[in-house]
Amino acid sequence: MRSIKAKLIVLYSLVMIAVLSVLSIILFLSLRNIVYKPIDSSLLKRAKSIDSMIKNNSFRFSFSDINGNKYSFSFSDNRLWVYSSRYSKYFFQIRSLQGETLEKSLSLGKMSLPFSKNFKRFENINFKGKTLRLLNYVDPYDRMIIQIAYDTNREAKILNNFTLLLFASIALIMIASAVGGFVVSNRALKPINDISLKINRISNENLNESISVDGVPYELEVLVSSFNDMLKRLDKAFKQQKRFISDISHELKTPLSVILMQADMALKKERSSDEYKRAIESIKEKTDMMSKLIEKMLLLASLESKYNKMSFSEVSLEDLIKEAIALFAHKADKRGITINIDIKDRCSVKADRITLLEVFSNIFDNAVKYNKENGRIDVSVKKADRFAVVEVRDTGIGIPKDSLSKITEEFFRVDESRSKKTSGFGLGLSIVKRIVELHNGKLEIDSEEGKYTSVKIFLPIA
Amino acid sequence: MRLLVVEDEKTLADLIKEGLEEEGFSVDVAYDGQEGLFMAQNEPFDLVVLDIMLPEIDGMEILKSMRNNKITTPVLMLTAKSDVEDKVSALNIGADDYLTKPFSFEELLARIKAVLRRNFKEASNIIRIADLKLDLSTREVERAGKKIDLTAREYALLEYLALNKNRLLTRTDITEHIYNYEFDFDSNVVDVTVTRLRKKIDKDFKKKLIHTVRGVGYMIKEEE
């Protein structure tokens, strides 16, 4: 059963039924006790009175006991006249211990009170369509059983009516409580419906809106606020995505415009072959740049879903760094930059070799590109706790303080005009950060403008 | 016509300048928002080609400041974004037209001409003054059915006079609108150009169209 409402109703109906049943059984039993107690005591009194009458010989009939004593009694005794009418509500019958009838009241007529060997002291019997309360009174001395009965039709009727009333009221209470429960649970669930209506109004257009907690019950506030938190996270991710796409479109369309414009200009009228050559060269340069940019963007995008495809193995950082440096040795040489490597601790890390190489390529690329002529690049590897720390420190132009926090954002460039000169895309450090994170490591960048930039990479040791 | 191109991609800006100059416009270029805003506010351009994504101050901000300072120079926005929202908000804050990158030079030129024509309240590309006929789109000039060849500078001067027909234009007006920032304002190049233009337009005709207002400037009009 998946409905909270149905569960609630069924559960508390069951509880209600149990409580009401116990209650009605108690009520019924105590009422019965109240009804039968005086009857029983009066029957006992009557039995004792007949017994004493027999003992006093006031009966006018006679019989012999086991000792041969003869008894007799008569109905003239005014204590017995209630038994004499056929319409009387009282009956008696005197039996021997074997069950043989010795005498019975006139009110019984030709009938007999039922008797069985294993009789109870008090019982309810059906007699000619009447309900009788019967007392089997045993007089052990006189070895006889005095059966005395009283027609309890009235009392039984009261009890019946009472039982009926009980059942009817239980049924009524159940129906009322089911309806009440339905209404209550509906009202209890209404805030949830309200919230879901509000949630329905949120689309990708208004993700920045939150659900107000006004009128939301205290118990649901937690739900609403965690939903709002989720909305915020979604909105952030969505905006980031949107910004990334708009950045991509800007970064791609601008060089594309240049290419198109260059071609248009070349074709506008007759040009000299020198002019054509220059146009084609410029187009080629832009096209090369664009294809590099596209490659970087695809790499960055693929990193988002890369983790499952990476193959981790133990990689020696020393070897990997030397491999990366080899790729930039020529470029560094051309600018007179010296690269020093200082391996303080030999470290191996669990890494995807190819992606990790991309990290160091990007960092060395920056260290060469943004360095001063005849500058230096110091690379060190050491252990710190359970991390291997690689620091690449250049003597370059540095990063302004206010740009440090944004330096790893996609397409962020410290200075547009400067990056135009150095043909950066603003993607390198985003890629580095993403890859380092995929290796459960972290990236720290520190810099002083005009002096140095230090990039520290922390990777868990294998 | 004097245009300002505000575009941070240097190559693109230079290509646009080169192309427009070949079309007879005089063009100034600003490579960032700050410079662009300063030039737009301090020089009387006939049109500004404004990129939205710029370093320092973005194109939307420049446009807003211009309009707030009551500078009504028509503005053609350039952008790499193709969102409808962007387009709408650019037009709402007072852009005259909008062009999405990448665009062809022909499209840019056609839009610039359309915006200029609208701004000078010319319904068609053809301006007629008496028997003088000027085609703004092909830059062909005829008088009494006879084609007249003009240099780019002469055409620019004639076009500016024609677009402002029956209005007196000072020498400063003319230099500011047909020459760019690099021009030396002290020279009498305007007078020289006017004289050369007169030779081609008015010399063989009885009815003179270009009039001199002594000590002030020039105007083009039909009646004597």
XYZ file of C-alpha atoms in Angstrom:
686
model
C 0.000 0.000 0.000
C 1.682 3.210 -1.133
C -0.830 5.797 -0.034
C 0.015 7.519 3.233
C -3.628 8.471 3.575
C -4.892 4.872 3.245
C -2.171 3.653 5.591
C -3.097 6.214 8.194
C -6.801 5.452 7.960
C -6.367 1.677 8.079
C -3.895 1.883 10.938
C -5.940 4.041 13.180
C -9.168 2.215 12.254
C -7.533 -0.982 13.482
C -6.521 0.734 16.701
C -10.030 2.124 17.097
C -11.593 -1.296 16.520
C -9.320 -2.901 19.104
C -9.975 -0.215 21.711
C -13.709 -0.147 21.101
C -13.967 -3.956 21.168
C -12.193 -4.215 24.515
C -14.272 -1.369 25.844
C -17.548 -2.916 24.696
C -16.637 -6.330 26.084
C -15.892 -4.728 29.455
C -19.115 -2.726 29.279
C -21.135 -5.775 28.288
C -19.673 -7.966 31.033
C -20.138 -5.394 33.750
C -23.697 -4.689 32.657
C -24.427 -8.404 32.688
C -22.970 -8.613 36.127
C -25.142 -5.709 37.261
C -28.206 -7.372 35.755
C -27.609 -10.920 37.021
C -26.149 -10.267 40.449
C -29.457 -9.347 42.180
C -31.250 -12.126 40.316
C -28.674 -14.644 41.389
C -28.766 -13.559 45.013
C -32.559 -13.604 45.046
C -32.541 -17.102 43.502
C -30.130 -18.251 46.191
C -32.302 -16.714 48.906
C -35.378 -18.480 47.500
C -33.559 -21.793 47.267
C -32.460 -21.480 50.878
C -35.964 -20.568 51.945
C -37.432 -23.635 50.184
C -34.694 -25.725 51.719
C -35.539 -24.458 55.166
C -39.236 -24.993 54.493
C -38.503 -28.579 53.592
C -36.476 -28.960 56.743
C -39.282 -27.422 58.828
C -41.675 -29.867 57.371
C -43.971 -27.210 56.193
C -44.429 -28.911 52.807
C -47.523 -30.810 52.519
C -46.257 -33.446 50.256
C -44.160 -36.144 51.691
C -41.192 -38.189 50.760
C -38.602 -40.092 52.625
C -34.986 -39.177 52.912
C -32.216 -41.720 53.074
C -32.746 -42.083 56.796
C -36.379 -42.951 56.281
C -37.610 -39.574 57.661
C -40.745 -38.487 55.994
C -41.258 -34.979 54.780
C -44.267 -33.303 53.445
C -45.148 -29.804 52.377
C -48.001 -27.807 51.061
C -48.314 -24.921 48.579
C -50.510 -23.172 50.998
C -47.434 -21.686 52.478
C -47.682 -18.075 51.447
C -43.960 -18.065 50.713
C -44.684 -20.467 47.910
C -47.604 -18.833 46.245
C -45.384 -17.024 43.688
C -44.639 -20.439 42.178
C -48.254 -21.487 41.964
C -49.485 -19.554 38.944
C -48.879 -20.692 35.389
C -48.016 -17.088 34.582
C -45.506 -16.819 37.343
C -41.982 -15.859 36.528
C -40.523 -18.191 39.168
C -40.146 -21.934 38.909
C -38.737 -24.602 41.097
C -38.195 -28.309 40.897
C -36.814 -30.551 43.579
C -34.766 -33.481 42.464
C -32.940 -36.263 44.178
C -29.177 -36.282 43.707
C -29.757 -38.771 40.911
C -31.965 -36.280 39.131
C -35.289 -37.922 39.939
C -38.044 -35.330 40.250
C -39.464 -35.180 43.745
C -41.643 -32.144 43.367
C -42.064 -29.138 41.148
C -43.871 -25.845 41.166
C -47.281 -25.378 39.579
C -45.853 -22.683 37.396
C -44.000 -25.380 35.484
C -47.174 -27.207 34.562
C -46.251 -30.420 32.781
C -42.785 -29.207 31.875
C -39.600 -29.916 33.692
C -36.561 -27.787 34.291
C -33.640 -29.270 32.376
C -31.162 -31.296 34.318
C -27.892 -32.930 33.443
C -25.306 -34.754 35.455
C -22.652 -32.090 35.219
C -24.774 -29.089 36.026
C -23.430 -25.707 36.916
C -24.565 -23.705 39.899
C -25.960 -20.909 37.780
C -26.886 -21.213 34.154
C -29.034 -19.591 31.527
C -31.444 -21.873 29.816
C -34.074 -21.762 27.123
C -37.390 -22.838 28.356
C -40.520 -22.695 26.216
C -39.069 -19.796 24.319
C -38.167 -17.995 27.494
C -34.744 -17.329 28.854
C -34.479 -18.538 32.395
C -31.804 -17.999 34.982
C -31.447 -21.322 36.718
C -29.886 -22.092 40.091
C -29.044 -25.690 40.909
C -28.877 -25.625 44.700
C -27.503 -28.746 46.277
C -28.420 -29.572 49.840
C -25.790 -32.117 50.731
C -27.408 -33.078 54.035
C -30.774 -33.774 52.641
C -29.318 -35.189 49.464
C -31.494 -33.251 47.151
C -31.147 -30.623 44.482
C -33.355 -27.594 44.533
C -33.602 -26.138 41.045
C -34.954 -22.683 41.069
C -35.427 -20.559 37.959
C -36.465 -17.061 37.097
C -37.734 -15.810 33.797
C -35.154 -13.189 32.734
C -36.864 -12.171 29.525
C -36.914 -8.506 30.502
C -33.305 -8.471 31.586
C -32.183 -10.395 28.506
C -34.030 -7.884 26.383
C -32.222 -5.030 28.114
C -28.922 -6.789 27.550
C -29.756 -7.479 23.912
C -30.742 -3.889 23.359
C -27.611 -2.749 25.020
C -25.463 -5.046 22.831
C -27.257 -3.826 19.755
C -26.715 -0.261 20.830
C -23.037 -1.008 21.423
C -22.582 -2.482 17.953
C -24.486 0.333 16.340
C -22.442 2.954 18.107
C -19.170 1.173 17.269
C -20.195 1.121 13.624
C -21.159 4.773 13.771
C -17.929 5.747 15.483
C -15.948 3.789 12.891
C -17.680 5.512 9.987
C -17.345 8.913 11.603
C -13.689 8.344 12.344
C -12.987 7.057 8.824
C -14.582 10.157 7.353
C -12.849 12.320 9.933
C -9.565 10.590 9.225
C -9.992 11.179 5.532
C -10.659 14.860 6.118
C -7.828 15.197 8.631
C -5.300 13.409 6.468
C -6.408 15.451 3.476
C -5.822 18.601 5.468
C -2.538 17.253 6.767
C -1.421 16.496 3.231
C -2.637 19.779 1.764
C 0.633 21.631 2.444
C 2.410 18.891 0.519
C 0.060 19.434 -2.410
C 0.647 23.182 -2.142
C 4.391 22.654 -2.166
C 4.196 20.365 -5.153
C 2.110 22.969 -6.991
C 4.788 25.553 -6.261
C 7.465 23.126 -7.378
C 5.570 22.519 -10.604
C 5.788 26.208 -11.404
C 9.584 26.020 -11.423
C 11.152 25.381 -14.784
C 14.594 26.022 -16.202
C 13.455 29.610 -16.779
C 13.041 30.466 -13.104
C 15.411 28.111 -11.342
C 16.701 31.047 -9.320
C 13.364 31.325 -7.520
C 12.926 29.478 -4.271
C 9.828 28.045 -2.610
C 8.631 30.322 0.155
C 8.284 28.759 3.592
C 5.314 31.032 4.363
C 2.420 28.928 5.593
C 4.431 25.764 5.368
C 3.999 23.620 8.505
C 7.045 23.348 10.711
C 7.428 19.643 9.941
C 7.710 20.336 6.194
C 10.081 23.262 6.487
C 13.043 20.903 6.383
C 11.766 19.418 3.139
C 11.202 22.833 1.590
C 14.570 24.178 2.651
C 16.437 21.144 1.384
C 14.498 21.445 -1.838
C 15.506 25.112 -2.029
C 19.115 24.139 -1.437
C 18.859 21.679 -4.287
C 17.328 24.382 -6.483
C 20.231 26.663 -5.676
C 22.750 24.001 -6.613
C 20.849 23.239 -9.800
C 20.630 26.903 -10.659
C 24.357 27.323 -10.130
C 25.165 24.309 -12.284
C 22.695 25.439 -14.908
C 24.104 28.949 -15.003
C 27.638 27.616 -15.180
C 26.617 25.416 -18.070
C 24.866 28.308 -19.765
C 27.826 30.592 -19.279
C 30.175 27.914 -20.559
C 28.092 27.496 -23.698
C 27.831 31.232 -24.260
C 31.588 31.537 -23.711
C 32.198 28.731 -26.171
C 30.005 30.411 -28.744
C 31.848 33.677 -28.253
C 35.267 32.030 -28.422
C 34.362 30.154 -31.595
C 32.367 32.793 -33.392
C 34.920 35.559 -33.033
C 37.719 33.785 -34.932
C 35.092 32.536 -37.354
C 34.060 36.144 -38.013
C 37.670 37.036 -38.658
C 38.015 34.191 -41.153
C 34.800 35.120 -42.911
C 35.681 38.808 -42.963
C 39.175 38.085 -44.254
C 37.746 35.977 -47.073
C 35.117 38.615 -47.874
C 37.742 41.330 -48.011
C 39.989 39.273 -50.269
C 37.114 38.555 -52.649
C 35.652 42.060 -52.604
C 37.694 43.208 -55.530
C 40.811 42.333 -57.533
C 43.808 42.140 -55.187
C 47.497 41.650 -55.722
C 48.829 38.135 -55.228
C 50.660 39.423 -52.131
C 47.371 40.551 -50.643
C 45.760 37.191 -51.405
C 48.717 35.440 -49.813
C 48.433 37.524 -46.680
C 44.695 36.868 -46.461
C 45.161 33.126 -46.847
C 47.944 33.094 -44.244
C 45.788 34.986 -41.823
C 42.903 32.592 -42.450
C 45.178 29.615 -41.904
C 46.508 31.068 -38.675
C 43.006 31.630 -37.340
C 41.916 28.169 -38.442
C 44.877 26.563 -36.639
C 44.014 28.504 -33.538
C 40.393 27.473 -33.766
C 41.193 23.815 -34.130
C 43.452 23.994 -31.064
C 40.691 25.723 -29.164
C 38.148 23.119 -30.214
C 40.526 20.372 -29.131
C 40.907 21.949 -25.689
C 37.183 22.458 -25.309
C 36.474 18.876 -26.281
C 39.084 17.704 -23.803
C 37.503 19.738 -21.050
C 34.025 18.513 -21.949
C 35.179 14.910 -22.133
C 36.741 15.185 -18.656
C 33.231 15.544 -17.278
C 32.517 11.965 -18.204
C 36.074 10.755 -18.289
C 36.407 9.109 -14.906
C 34.986 5.751 -15.935
C 37.271 5.545 -18.915
C 40.505 6.367 -17.112
C 42.939 3.549 -16.506
C 44.841 4.052 -13.280
C 48.287 2.626 -12.813
C 51.304 3.430 -10.695
C 53.119 6.346 -12.317
C 56.517 7.699 -11.292
C 56.172 11.470 -10.997
C 59.833 11.986 -11.820
C 59.528 10.183 -15.162
C 56.280 11.915 -16.023
C 57.629 15.390 -15.251
C 60.763 14.773 -17.298
C 58.615 13.612 -20.168
C 56.503 16.786 -19.964
C 59.565 19.026 -19.743
C 61.018 17.395 -22.844
C 57.961 18.612 -24.757
C 58.719 22.236 -23.856
C 62.516 22.177 -23.750
C 62.753 23.616 -27.234
C 60.314 26.458 -26.558
C 62.050 27.268 -23.267
C 65.427 27.210 -24.970
C 64.274 29.705 -27.555
C 63.402 32.197 -24.814
C 66.553 31.427 -22.837
C 64.617 29.930 -19.957
C 66.389 27.377 -17.730
C 64.485 24.534 -16.099
C 65.749 23.080 -12.782
C 64.416 19.832 -11.375
C 64.776 19.003 -7.702
C 63.489 15.586 -6.658
C 63.451 15.642 -2.846
C 61.458 12.411 -2.534
C 60.822 9.809 -5.152
C 57.058 9.521 -5.399
C 54.697 7.328 -7.331
C 51.037 8.071 -7.675
C 48.032 6.136 -8.912
C 47.132 7.979 -12.060
C 45.917 7.861 -15.615
C 49.235 8.531 -17.303
C 47.963 10.342 -20.370
C 45.629 12.733 -18.571
C 48.210 13.467 -15.898
C 50.747 14.273 -18.606
C 48.202 16.811 -19.902
C 48.336 18.504 -16.468
C 52.097 19.012 -16.566
C 52.075 19.982 -20.239
C 49.608 22.761 -19.468
C 51.564 23.977 -16.471
C 54.900 24.005 -18.311
C 53.257 25.655 -21.293
C 52.100 28.486 -19.003
C 55.437 28.626 -17.187
C 57.250 29.120 -20.497
C 54.635 31.359 -22.127
C 54.207 33.789 -19.228
C 57.878 33.788 -18.181
C 60.377 36.582 -18.707
C 63.079 36.234 -21.324
C 66.009 34.294 -19.780
C 63.821 33.416 -16.784
C 63.792 30.257 -14.711
C 61.416 27.421 -13.984
C 61.992 25.491 -10.742
C 60.302 22.120 -10.433
C 60.347 20.247 -7.134
C 58.802 16.974 -5.989
C 58.441 16.076 -2.313
C 56.304 14.137 0.112
C 53.916 15.752 2.567
C 51.763 13.405 4.631
C 50.126 11.031 2.221
C 50.471 13.432 -0.693
C 53.104 13.922 -3.315
C 53.562 17.653 -3.891
C 54.826 18.935 -7.211
C 55.643 22.625 -7.342
C 56.304 24.453 -10.597
C 57.540 27.954 -9.954
C 58.346 30.415 -12.709
C 59.909 33.875 -12.725
C 57.168 35.256 -14.930
C 54.731 38.119 -15.067
C 52.566 36.620 -12.313
C 48.851 36.878 -11.705
C 47.172 39.913 -10.084
C 45.734 39.223 -6.593
C 42.119 39.813 -7.604
C 42.393 37.355 -10.487
C 43.883 34.491 -8.445
C 40.532 33.102 -7.350
C 39.146 33.161 -10.895
C 42.210 31.828 -12.663
C 40.820 28.280 -12.955
C 37.450 29.378 -14.375
C 36.797 28.434 -17.953
C 37.776 31.110 -20.491
C 39.029 33.400 -17.746
C 42.020 35.399 -18.907
C 43.860 37.824 -16.706
C 44.038 40.422 -19.414
C 42.287 40.145 -22.726
C 44.837 42.132 -24.674
C 47.745 40.254 -23.165
C 46.214 36.898 -23.937
C 45.673 37.982 -27.513
C 49.420 38.428 -27.784
C 50.159 35.072 -26.188
C 47.248 33.241 -27.811
C 45.844 31.666 -24.647
C 42.301 30.404 -24.488
C 41.779 30.538 -20.737
C 41.173 26.804 -20.606
C 44.553 25.380 -19.534
C 44.155 25.761 -15.792
C 40.505 24.676 -15.911
C 41.683 21.466 -17.517
C 44.492 21.096 -14.938
C 42.118 21.601 -12.024
C 39.574 19.134 -13.387
C 42.170 16.415 -13.994
C 43.795 16.885 -10.582
C 40.363 16.588 -8.979
C 39.692 13.400 -10.927
C 42.838 12.047 -9.254
C 41.517 13.045 -5.800
C 44.208 15.681 -5.581
C 44.123 19.436 -5.263
C 45.615 22.470 -6.933
C 47.108 25.520 -5.208
C 48.170 28.600 -7.121
C 50.127 31.424 -5.568
C 51.608 34.421 -7.325
C 53.023 37.871 -7.025
C 52.527 40.170 -9.979
C 55.727 40.767 -11.908
C 57.689 38.272 -9.801
C 56.550 34.680 -9.889
C 53.747 32.188 -10.207
C 53.836 28.976 -8.228
C 51.550 26.076 -9.087
C 51.383 23.284 -6.502
C 49.788 19.969 -7.267
C 48.916 17.564 -4.464
C 48.355 13.960 -5.506
C 47.685 11.012 -3.170
C 50.706 8.713 -3.025
C 50.146 5.255 -4.468
C 30.253 59.213 -43.226
C 32.357 58.753 -40.153
C 32.046 55.478 -38.248
C 33.403 54.115 -34.981
C 34.133 50.401 -34.660
C 34.443 49.110 -31.087
C 35.742 45.543 -31.233
C 38.325 43.812 -29.020
C 39.388 41.237 -31.583
C 42.063 43.360 -33.224
C 42.224 41.471 -36.508
C 38.471 41.656 -36.975
C 38.361 45.360 -36.092
C 41.154 46.160 -38.532
C 39.481 44.147 -41.303
C 36.182 45.939 -40.768
C 37.966 49.297 -40.830
C 39.792 48.367 -44.012
C 36.636 47.165 -45.727
C 34.559 50.172 -44.730
C 37.279 52.582 -45.815
C 37.272 50.916 -49.210
C 33.570 51.755 -49.268
C 34.300 55.425 -48.674
C 33.626 55.653 -44.953
C 36.121 57.192 -42.620
C 36.592 54.806 -39.742
C 38.003 55.006 -36.214
C 38.620 51.893 -34.141
C 38.551 51.309 -30.394
C 39.859 48.006 -29.063
C 38.265 48.109 -25.632
C 35.155 49.418 -23.933
C 36.783 52.303 -22.106
C 38.292 53.778 -25.236
C 35.116 53.063 -27.195
C 32.926 54.883 -24.688
C 35.283 57.868 -24.556
C 35.377 58.204 -28.351
C 31.633 57.708 -28.791
C 30.973 60.458 -26.265
C 33.511 62.944 -27.550
C 33.430 62.647 -31.338
C 30.470 63.236 -33.657
C 30.196 59.832 -35.367
C 27.422 59.031 -37.814
C 27.265 55.451 -36.583
C 28.902 53.177 -34.020
C 29.532 49.489 -34.675
C 29.626 48.090 -31.150
C 30.635 44.605 -30.012
C 28.843 43.410 -26.872
C 31.566 41.259 -25.324
C 34.372 43.702 -24.567
C 37.070 43.967 -21.913
C 36.770 46.831 -19.371
C 33.224 47.973 -20.171
C 30.879 45.775 -22.179
C 28.918 46.960 -25.184
C 25.578 47.083 -23.373
C 27.068 49.422 -20.748
C 28.555 51.668 -23.412
C 25.227 51.893 -25.184
C 23.441 52.655 -21.902
C 25.883 55.446 -20.990
C 25.616 56.904 -24.481
C 21.838 56.987 -24.369
C 21.855 58.320 -20.792
C 24.107 61.162 -21.966
C 21.643 61.919 -24.777
C 24.021 60.805 -27.505
C 21.693 59.649 -30.249
C 24.327 58.361 -32.674
C 22.878 55.216 -34.282
C 24.407 52.019 -32.918
C 24.779 48.668 -34.656
C 25.472 45.911 -32.141
C 27.741 42.964 -32.902
C 27.663 39.858 -30.800
C 28.649 36.229 -30.690
C 25.555 35.410 -28.697
C 22.456 34.529 -30.622
C 20.033 34.577 -27.698
C 16.791 36.322 -28.516
C 16.904 37.864 -25.028
C 20.193 39.559 -25.791
C 18.849 40.915 -29.023
C 15.718 42.235 -27.373
C 17.557 43.868 -24.492
C 20.050 45.485 -26.879
C 17.222 46.935 -28.971
C 15.406 48.004 -25.823
C 18.263 50.076 -24.496
C 18.510 51.873 -27.817
C 20.479 49.863 -30.355
C 19.362 50.524 -33.934
C 20.196 47.098 -35.290
C 21.845 43.876 -34.320
C 24.220 41.543 -36.131
C 25.252 38.076 -34.977
C 28.783 36.790 -35.464
C 29.955 35.413 -37.795
C 28.667 37.793 -40.461
C 29.734 38.603 -43.974
C 31.081 42.000 -44.909
C 28.202 42.561 -47.349
C 25.681 42.038 -44.570
C 27.490 44.444 -42.264
C 27.685 47.051 -45.029
C 24.023 46.682 -45.956
C 22.950 47.053 -42.331
C 25.173 50.094 -41.805
C 23.716 51.759 -44.879
C 20.155 50.899 -43.835
C 20.664 52.352 -40.348
C 22.264 55.520 -41.781
C 19.460 55.977 -44.296
C 16.868 55.561 -41.571
C 18.739 58.044 -39.429
C 18.771 60.626 -42.243
C 15.109 59.803 -42.849
C 15.700 58.822 -46.472
C 13.064 56.365 -47.625
C 15.074 55.015 -50.527
C 18.693 54.547 -51.512
C 18.332 57.207 -54.206
C 18.599 60.866 -53.363
C 17.552 63.392 -56.037
C 18.411 67.072 -55.917
C 17.148 68.781 -59.101
C 18.704 66.718 -61.897
C 21.438 65.314 -59.626
C 20.942 61.665 -58.717
C 22.848 59.882 -55.945
C 22.596 56.117 -55.429
C 23.647 55.364 -51.862
C 23.904 51.619 -52.373
C 26.019 51.602 -55.550
C 27.637 54.989 -54.898
C 26.855 56.071 -58.476
C 26.315 59.733 -59.197
C 24.550 61.114 -62.271
C 23.671 64.610 -63.340
C 21.147 65.106 -66.141
C 21.450 61.394 -66.953
C 25.228 61.588 -67.312
C 27.422 59.460 -65.034
C 30.005 61.357 -62.988
C 33.124 59.670 -61.629
C 34.131 60.759 -58.143
C 36.955 59.782 -55.812
C 36.017 58.149 -52.512
C 36.607 61.412 -50.634
C 34.618 63.483 -53.131
C 31.773 60.987 -52.987
C 31.828 61.025 -49.171
C 31.586 64.829 -49.188
C 28.773 64.863 -51.750
C 26.867 62.165 -49.883
C 27.168 64.049 -46.603
C 25.987 67.274 -48.235
C 23.128 65.465 -49.984
C 21.958 63.668 -46.862
C 21.852 67.098 -45.195
C 20.397 68.916 -48.183
C 19.079 72.459 -47.596
C 21.097 72.561 -44.361
C 24.158 74.692 -43.786
C 27.200 72.590 -42.855
C 30.233 74.209 -41.252
C 33.749 73.196 -42.206
C 34.058 71.512 -38.799
C 30.861 69.502 -39.423
C 32.303 68.328 -42.691
C 35.782 67.453 -41.415
C 34.323 65.652 -38.416
C 32.001 63.545 -40.517
C 34.099 62.630 -43.503
C 37.535 62.330 -41.964
C 38.663 60.163 -39.097
C 40.608 60.935 -35.934
C 43.991 60.856 -37.624
C 43.081 63.786 -39.864
C 44.855 67.153 -39.458
C 42.040 69.616 -38.907
C 44.013 72.775 -39.623
C 44.445 72.117 -43.310
C 42.107 73.558 -45.889
C 41.499 70.137 -47.373
C 37.735 70.657 -47.161
C 37.865 73.716 -49.387
C 40.105 71.868 -51.819
C 37.725 68.900 -51.966
C 34.701 71.167 -52.398
C 36.390 72.971 -55.268
C 37.174 69.659 -56.980
C 33.629 68.403 -56.426
C 32.184 71.617 -57.861
C 34.257 71.141 -60.980
C 32.646 67.744 -61.563
C 29.088 68.524 -60.463
C 28.341 72.150 -61.194
C 30.878 73.418 -63.742
C 29.058 72.326 -66.932
C 25.600 73.244 -65.650
C 23.820 76.507 -65.449
C 22.073 75.677 -62.234
C 24.559 75.514 -59.372
C 23.754 73.117 -56.507
C 26.689 73.551 -54.092
C 26.562 76.895 -52.355
C 29.176 78.664 -50.247
C 28.147 80.598 -47.177
C 31.038 82.929 -46.775
C 33.097 82.418 -43.632
C 30.831 79.608 -42.402
C 30.560 76.625 -44.679
C 28.685 74.925 -47.483
C 25.264 73.555 -48.350
C 23.577 71.747 -51.188
C 20.136 72.980 -52.340
C 17.959 73.185 -55.449
C 16.837 76.803 -55.494
C 19.153 79.739 -55.994
